[in-house]
Short mmCIF file of C-alpha atoms and ligand atoms in Angstrom, two decimals:
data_model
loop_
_atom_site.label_atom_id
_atom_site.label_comp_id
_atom_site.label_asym_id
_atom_site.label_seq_id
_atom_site.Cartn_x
_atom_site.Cartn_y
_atom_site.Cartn_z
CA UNK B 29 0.00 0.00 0.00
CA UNK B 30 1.04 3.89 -0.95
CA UNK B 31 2.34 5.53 2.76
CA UNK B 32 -0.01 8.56 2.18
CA UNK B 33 -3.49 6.27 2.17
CA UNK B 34 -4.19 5.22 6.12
CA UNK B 35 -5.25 2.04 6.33
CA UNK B 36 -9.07 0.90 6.67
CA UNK B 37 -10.29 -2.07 8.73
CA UNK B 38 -13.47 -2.94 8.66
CA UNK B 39 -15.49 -5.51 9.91
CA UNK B 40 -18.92 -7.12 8.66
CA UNK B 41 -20.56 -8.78 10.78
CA UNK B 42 -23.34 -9.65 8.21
CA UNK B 43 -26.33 -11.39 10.42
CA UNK B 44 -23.69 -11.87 13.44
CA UNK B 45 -23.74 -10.47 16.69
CA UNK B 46 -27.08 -8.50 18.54
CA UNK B 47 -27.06 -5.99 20.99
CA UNK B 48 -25.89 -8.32 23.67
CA UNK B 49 -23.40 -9.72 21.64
CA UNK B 50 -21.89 -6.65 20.50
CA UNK B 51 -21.32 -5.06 23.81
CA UNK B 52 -19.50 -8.26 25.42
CA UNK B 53 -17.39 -8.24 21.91
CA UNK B 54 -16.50 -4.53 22.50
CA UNK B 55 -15.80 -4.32 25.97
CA UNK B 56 -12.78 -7.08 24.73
CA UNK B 57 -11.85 -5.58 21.81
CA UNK B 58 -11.45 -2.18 23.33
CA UNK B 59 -8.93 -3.14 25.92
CA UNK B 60 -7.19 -5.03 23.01
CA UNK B 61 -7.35 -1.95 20.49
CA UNK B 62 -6.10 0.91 21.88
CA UNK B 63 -6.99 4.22 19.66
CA UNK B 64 -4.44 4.90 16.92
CA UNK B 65 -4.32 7.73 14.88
CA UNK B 66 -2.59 6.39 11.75
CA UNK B 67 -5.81 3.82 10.61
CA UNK B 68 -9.14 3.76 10.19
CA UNK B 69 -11.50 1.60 12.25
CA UNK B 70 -14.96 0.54 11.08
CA UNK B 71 -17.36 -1.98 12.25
CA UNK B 72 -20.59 -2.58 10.05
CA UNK B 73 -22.96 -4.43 12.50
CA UNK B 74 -26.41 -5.37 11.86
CA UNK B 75 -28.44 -2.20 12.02
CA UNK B 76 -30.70 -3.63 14.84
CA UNK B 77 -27.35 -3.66 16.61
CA UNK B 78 -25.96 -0.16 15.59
CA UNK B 79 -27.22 1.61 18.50
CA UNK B 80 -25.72 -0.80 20.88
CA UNK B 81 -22.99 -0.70 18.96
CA UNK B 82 -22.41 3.57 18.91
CA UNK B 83 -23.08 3.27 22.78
CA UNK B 84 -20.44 0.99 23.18
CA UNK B 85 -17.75 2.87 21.23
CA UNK B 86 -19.08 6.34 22.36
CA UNK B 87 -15.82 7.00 24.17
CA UNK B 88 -14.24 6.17 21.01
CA UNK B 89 -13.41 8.31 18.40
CA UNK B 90 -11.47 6.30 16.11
CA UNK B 91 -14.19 4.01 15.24
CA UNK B 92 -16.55 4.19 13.07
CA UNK B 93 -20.03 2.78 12.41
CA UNK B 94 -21.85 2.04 9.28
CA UNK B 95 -24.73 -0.34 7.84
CA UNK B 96 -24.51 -3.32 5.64
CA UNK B 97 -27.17 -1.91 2.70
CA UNK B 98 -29.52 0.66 2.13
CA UNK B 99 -32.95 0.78 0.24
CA UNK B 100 -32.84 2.75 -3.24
CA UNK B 101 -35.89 5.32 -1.61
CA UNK B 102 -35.08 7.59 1.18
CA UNK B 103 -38.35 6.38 2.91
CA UNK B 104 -41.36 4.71 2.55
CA UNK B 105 -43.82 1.69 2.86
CA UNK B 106 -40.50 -0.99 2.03
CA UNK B 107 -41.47 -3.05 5.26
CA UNK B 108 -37.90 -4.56 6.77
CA UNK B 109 -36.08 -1.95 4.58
CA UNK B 110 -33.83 0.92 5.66
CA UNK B 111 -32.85 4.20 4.04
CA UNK B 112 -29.41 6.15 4.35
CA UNK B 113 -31.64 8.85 6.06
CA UNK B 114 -32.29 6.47 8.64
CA UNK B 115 -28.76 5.30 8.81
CA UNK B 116 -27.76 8.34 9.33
CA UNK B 117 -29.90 9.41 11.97
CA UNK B 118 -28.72 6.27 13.56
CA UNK B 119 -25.29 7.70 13.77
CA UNK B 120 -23.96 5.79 10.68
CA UNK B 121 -21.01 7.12 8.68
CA UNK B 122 -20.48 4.51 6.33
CA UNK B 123 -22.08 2.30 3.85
CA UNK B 124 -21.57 -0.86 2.44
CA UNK B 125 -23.34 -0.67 -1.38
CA UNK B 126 -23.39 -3.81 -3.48
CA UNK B 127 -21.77 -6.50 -1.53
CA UNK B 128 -21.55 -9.79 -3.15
CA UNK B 129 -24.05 -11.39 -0.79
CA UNK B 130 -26.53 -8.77 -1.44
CA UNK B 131 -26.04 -8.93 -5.28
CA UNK B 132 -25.88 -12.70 -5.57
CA UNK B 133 -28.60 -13.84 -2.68
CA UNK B 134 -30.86 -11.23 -3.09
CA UNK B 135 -30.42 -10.43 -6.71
CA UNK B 136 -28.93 -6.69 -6.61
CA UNK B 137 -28.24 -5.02 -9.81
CA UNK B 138 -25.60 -2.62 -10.48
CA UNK B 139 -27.92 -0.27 -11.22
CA UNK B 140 -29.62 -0.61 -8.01
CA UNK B 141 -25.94 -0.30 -6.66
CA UNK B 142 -25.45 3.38 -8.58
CA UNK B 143 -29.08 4.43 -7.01
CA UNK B 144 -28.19 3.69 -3.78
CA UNK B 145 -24.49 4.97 -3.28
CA UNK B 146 -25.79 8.17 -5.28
CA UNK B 147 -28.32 7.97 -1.63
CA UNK B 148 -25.79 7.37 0.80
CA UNK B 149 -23.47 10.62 -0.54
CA UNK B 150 -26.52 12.59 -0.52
CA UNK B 151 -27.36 11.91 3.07
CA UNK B 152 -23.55 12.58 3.91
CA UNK B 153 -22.28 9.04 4.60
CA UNK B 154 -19.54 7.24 2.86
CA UNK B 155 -20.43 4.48 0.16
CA UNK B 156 -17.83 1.53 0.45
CA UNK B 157 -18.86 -0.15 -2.84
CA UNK B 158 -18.11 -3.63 -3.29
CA UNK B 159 -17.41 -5.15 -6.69
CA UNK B 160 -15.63 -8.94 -7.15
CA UNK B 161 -16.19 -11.82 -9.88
CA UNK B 162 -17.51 -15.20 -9.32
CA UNK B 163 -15.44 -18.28 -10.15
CA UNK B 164 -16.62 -19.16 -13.23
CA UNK B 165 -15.83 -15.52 -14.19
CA UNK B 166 -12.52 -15.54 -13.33
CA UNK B 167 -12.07 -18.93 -14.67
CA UNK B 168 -13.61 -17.34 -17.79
CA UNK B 169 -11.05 -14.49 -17.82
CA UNK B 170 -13.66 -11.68 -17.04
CA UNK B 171 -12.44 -10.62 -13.65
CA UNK B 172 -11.37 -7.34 -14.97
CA UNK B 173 -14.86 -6.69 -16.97
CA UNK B 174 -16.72 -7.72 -14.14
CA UNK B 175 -15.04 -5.72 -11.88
CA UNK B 176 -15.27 -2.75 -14.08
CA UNK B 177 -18.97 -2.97 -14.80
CA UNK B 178 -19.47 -3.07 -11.41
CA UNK B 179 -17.47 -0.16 -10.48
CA UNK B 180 -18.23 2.19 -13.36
CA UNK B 181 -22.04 1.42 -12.69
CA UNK B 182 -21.83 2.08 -9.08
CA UNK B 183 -20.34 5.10 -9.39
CA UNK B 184 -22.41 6.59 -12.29
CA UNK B 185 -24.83 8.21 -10.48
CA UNK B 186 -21.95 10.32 -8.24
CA UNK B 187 -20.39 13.58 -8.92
CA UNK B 188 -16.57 13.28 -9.26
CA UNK B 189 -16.29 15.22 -5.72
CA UNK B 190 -18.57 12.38 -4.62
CA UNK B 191 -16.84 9.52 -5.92
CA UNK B 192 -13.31 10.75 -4.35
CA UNK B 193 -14.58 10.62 -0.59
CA UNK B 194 -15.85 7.12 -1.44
CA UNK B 195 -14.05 3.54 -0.57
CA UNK B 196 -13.93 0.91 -2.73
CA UNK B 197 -13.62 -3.10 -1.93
CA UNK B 198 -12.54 -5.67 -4.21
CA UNK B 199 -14.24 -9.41 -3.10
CA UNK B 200 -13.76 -11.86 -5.24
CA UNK B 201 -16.64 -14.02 -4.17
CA UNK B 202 -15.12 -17.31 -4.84
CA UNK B 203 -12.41 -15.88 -1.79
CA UNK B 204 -15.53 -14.65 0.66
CA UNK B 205 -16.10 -17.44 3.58
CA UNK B 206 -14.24 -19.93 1.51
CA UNK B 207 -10.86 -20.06 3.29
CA UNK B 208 -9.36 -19.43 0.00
CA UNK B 209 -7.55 -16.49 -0.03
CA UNK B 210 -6.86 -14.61 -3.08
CA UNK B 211 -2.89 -14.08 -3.32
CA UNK B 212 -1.44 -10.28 -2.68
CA UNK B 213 -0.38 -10.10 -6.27
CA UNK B 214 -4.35 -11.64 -7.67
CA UNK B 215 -5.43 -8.58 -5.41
CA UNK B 216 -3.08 -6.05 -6.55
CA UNK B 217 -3.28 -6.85 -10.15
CA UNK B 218 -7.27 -6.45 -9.53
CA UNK B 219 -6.70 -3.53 -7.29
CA UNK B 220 -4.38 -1.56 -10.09
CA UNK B 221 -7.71 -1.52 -12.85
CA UNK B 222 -9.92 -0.21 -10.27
CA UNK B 223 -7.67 2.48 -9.56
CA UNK B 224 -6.68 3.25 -13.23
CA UNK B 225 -10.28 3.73 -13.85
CA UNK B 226 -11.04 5.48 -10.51
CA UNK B 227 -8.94 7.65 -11.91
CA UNK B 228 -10.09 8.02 -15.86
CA UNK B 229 -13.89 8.66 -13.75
CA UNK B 230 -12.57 11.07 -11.00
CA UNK B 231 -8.67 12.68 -12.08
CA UNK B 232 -5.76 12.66 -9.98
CA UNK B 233 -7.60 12.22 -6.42
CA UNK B 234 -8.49 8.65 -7.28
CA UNK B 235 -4.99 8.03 -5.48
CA UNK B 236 -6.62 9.25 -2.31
CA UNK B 237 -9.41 6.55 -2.62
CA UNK B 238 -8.68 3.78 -0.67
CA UNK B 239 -9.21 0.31 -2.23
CA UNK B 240 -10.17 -2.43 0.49
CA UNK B 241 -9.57 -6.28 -0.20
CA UNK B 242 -12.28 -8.66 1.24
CA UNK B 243 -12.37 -12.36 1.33
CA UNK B 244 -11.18 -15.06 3.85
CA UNK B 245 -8.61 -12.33 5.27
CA UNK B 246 -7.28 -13.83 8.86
CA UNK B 247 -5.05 -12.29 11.85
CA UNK B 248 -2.54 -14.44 9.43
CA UNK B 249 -2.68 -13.16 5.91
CA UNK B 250 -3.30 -9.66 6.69
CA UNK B 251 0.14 -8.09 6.75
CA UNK B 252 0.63 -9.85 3.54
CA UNK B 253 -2.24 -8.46 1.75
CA UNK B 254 -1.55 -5.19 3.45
CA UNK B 255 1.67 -4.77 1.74
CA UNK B 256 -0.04 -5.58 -1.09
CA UNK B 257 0.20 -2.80 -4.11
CA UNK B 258 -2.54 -0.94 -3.64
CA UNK B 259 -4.48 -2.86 -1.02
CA UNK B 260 -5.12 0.22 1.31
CA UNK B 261 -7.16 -2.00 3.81
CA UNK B 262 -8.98 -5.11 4.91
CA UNK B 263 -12.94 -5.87 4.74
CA UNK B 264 -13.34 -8.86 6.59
CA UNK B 265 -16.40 -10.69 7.25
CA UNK B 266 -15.84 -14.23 9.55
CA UNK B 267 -12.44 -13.25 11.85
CA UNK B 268 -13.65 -9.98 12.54
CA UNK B 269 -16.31 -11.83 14.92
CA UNK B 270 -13.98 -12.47 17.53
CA UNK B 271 -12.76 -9.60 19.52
CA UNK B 272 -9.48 -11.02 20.20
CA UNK B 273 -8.71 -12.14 16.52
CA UNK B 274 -10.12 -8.67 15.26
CA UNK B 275 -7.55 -6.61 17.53
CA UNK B 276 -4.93 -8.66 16.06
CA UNK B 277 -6.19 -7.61 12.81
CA UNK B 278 -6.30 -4.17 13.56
CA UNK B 279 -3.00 -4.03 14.98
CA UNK B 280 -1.38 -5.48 11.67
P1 LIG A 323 -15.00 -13.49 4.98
O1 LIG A 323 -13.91 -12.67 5.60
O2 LIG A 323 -15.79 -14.28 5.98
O3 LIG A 323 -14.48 -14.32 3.84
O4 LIG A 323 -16.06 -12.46 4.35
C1 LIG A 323 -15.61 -11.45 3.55
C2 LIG A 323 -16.70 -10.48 3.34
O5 LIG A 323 -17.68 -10.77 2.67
C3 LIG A 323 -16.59 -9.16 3.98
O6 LIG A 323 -17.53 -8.28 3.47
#
């Protein structure tokens, strides 16, 4: 990674952890982690835990909060749904926009992707937009088209002085809860189109963007990725569930 990006580490806890949960794992991890000012902390817990959550980091600063999706509408009869208003009400600062589960499970389009980080920015929270291939993709050679649909659609909707506040995360879904780890130079080589055409899209700044890698990262790969060209941070999903293991992480 470039010295001027901080690095990002951020957990999703998808459907993990509830109120009860989340304030046993953060009265460990918080004696673990102690504040540093040179990286970026964020947990994404399920919004019926984010309140729990802000209460238990209120002494906190250096972490942040955000929510796993949005809806496309700002509000409205979408029973179970949630808006970035609402999110950001709830003391949210972050987004995650198009994550593999929520394209693949539930069927998310990229242009449903676009509407919604295009939401997030204009309720003042930070998109993190996820984009990755499947296996037969990358078996197919289309990694780098996938990827770059993805990312041009999701961002098509933004401004340019939008899209350089966002994050971007790069999870190959064949790597996500797998074990199988894609190596630093897979996720560089990925990393290095998204940020040539971050920066065709957005100028110069797109080397301020930082460019997350998600998918079976552990307390033991994570320096590796880290140093990584380009891989500006970590978006971990199953080892960020245990305090202990996620302070190690966050200590890398
Ligand atoms: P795992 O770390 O469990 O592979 O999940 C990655 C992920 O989907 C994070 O968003």
């Amino acid at each position: 990674m470039a010295a001027h990006r901080r690095p990002v580490f951020a957990a999703n806890w998808k459907m993990n952890h509830g109120p009860t949960q989340a304030k046993t794992f953060l009265s460990e991890f918080l004696v673990r982690y102690a504040a540093r000012d040179d990286r970026t902390v964020i947990l994404f817990p399920p919004s019926i835990t984010l309140a729990a959550a802000r209460e238990g980091v209120r002494a906190r600063r250096d972490i942040a909060l955000g929510v796993q999706n949005v809806h496309t509408a700002d509000k409205g009869a979408f029973t179970g749904e949630l808006s970035a208003a609402l999110a950001a009400d709830a003391g949210a600062a972050f987004v995650l926009v198009g994550h593999s589960e929520r394209r693949h499970v539930f069927g998310e389009t990229d242009a449903q992707a676009a509407q919604k980080c295009a939401r997030v920015v204009e309720h003042g929270l930070t998109p993190v937009l996820c984009v990755g291939e499947l296996l037969e993709q990358r078996e197919r050679g289309e990694t780098e088209a996938v990827v770059l649909q993805q990312l041009r659609m999701g961002i098509s909707m933004l401004a340019p002085t939008a899209a350089r506040r966002m994050l971007v995360a790069y999870e190959p879904v064949w790597a996500i809860g797998t074990g199988r780890t894609a190596t630093p130079d897979d996720a560089a080589t990925v990393h290095r189109v998204i940020r040539d055409a971050l920066a065709e899209q957005v100028g110069v700044e797109a080397l301020d963007i930082p460019l997350l890698y998600g998918g079976s990262v552990t307390a033991a790969n994570a320096a590796t990725l880290l140093e990584a060209d380009e891989v500006d941070g970590l978006l971990v999903g199953g080892a960020s569930l245990d305090a202990a293991g996620w302070a190690t992480i966050c200590s890398t």
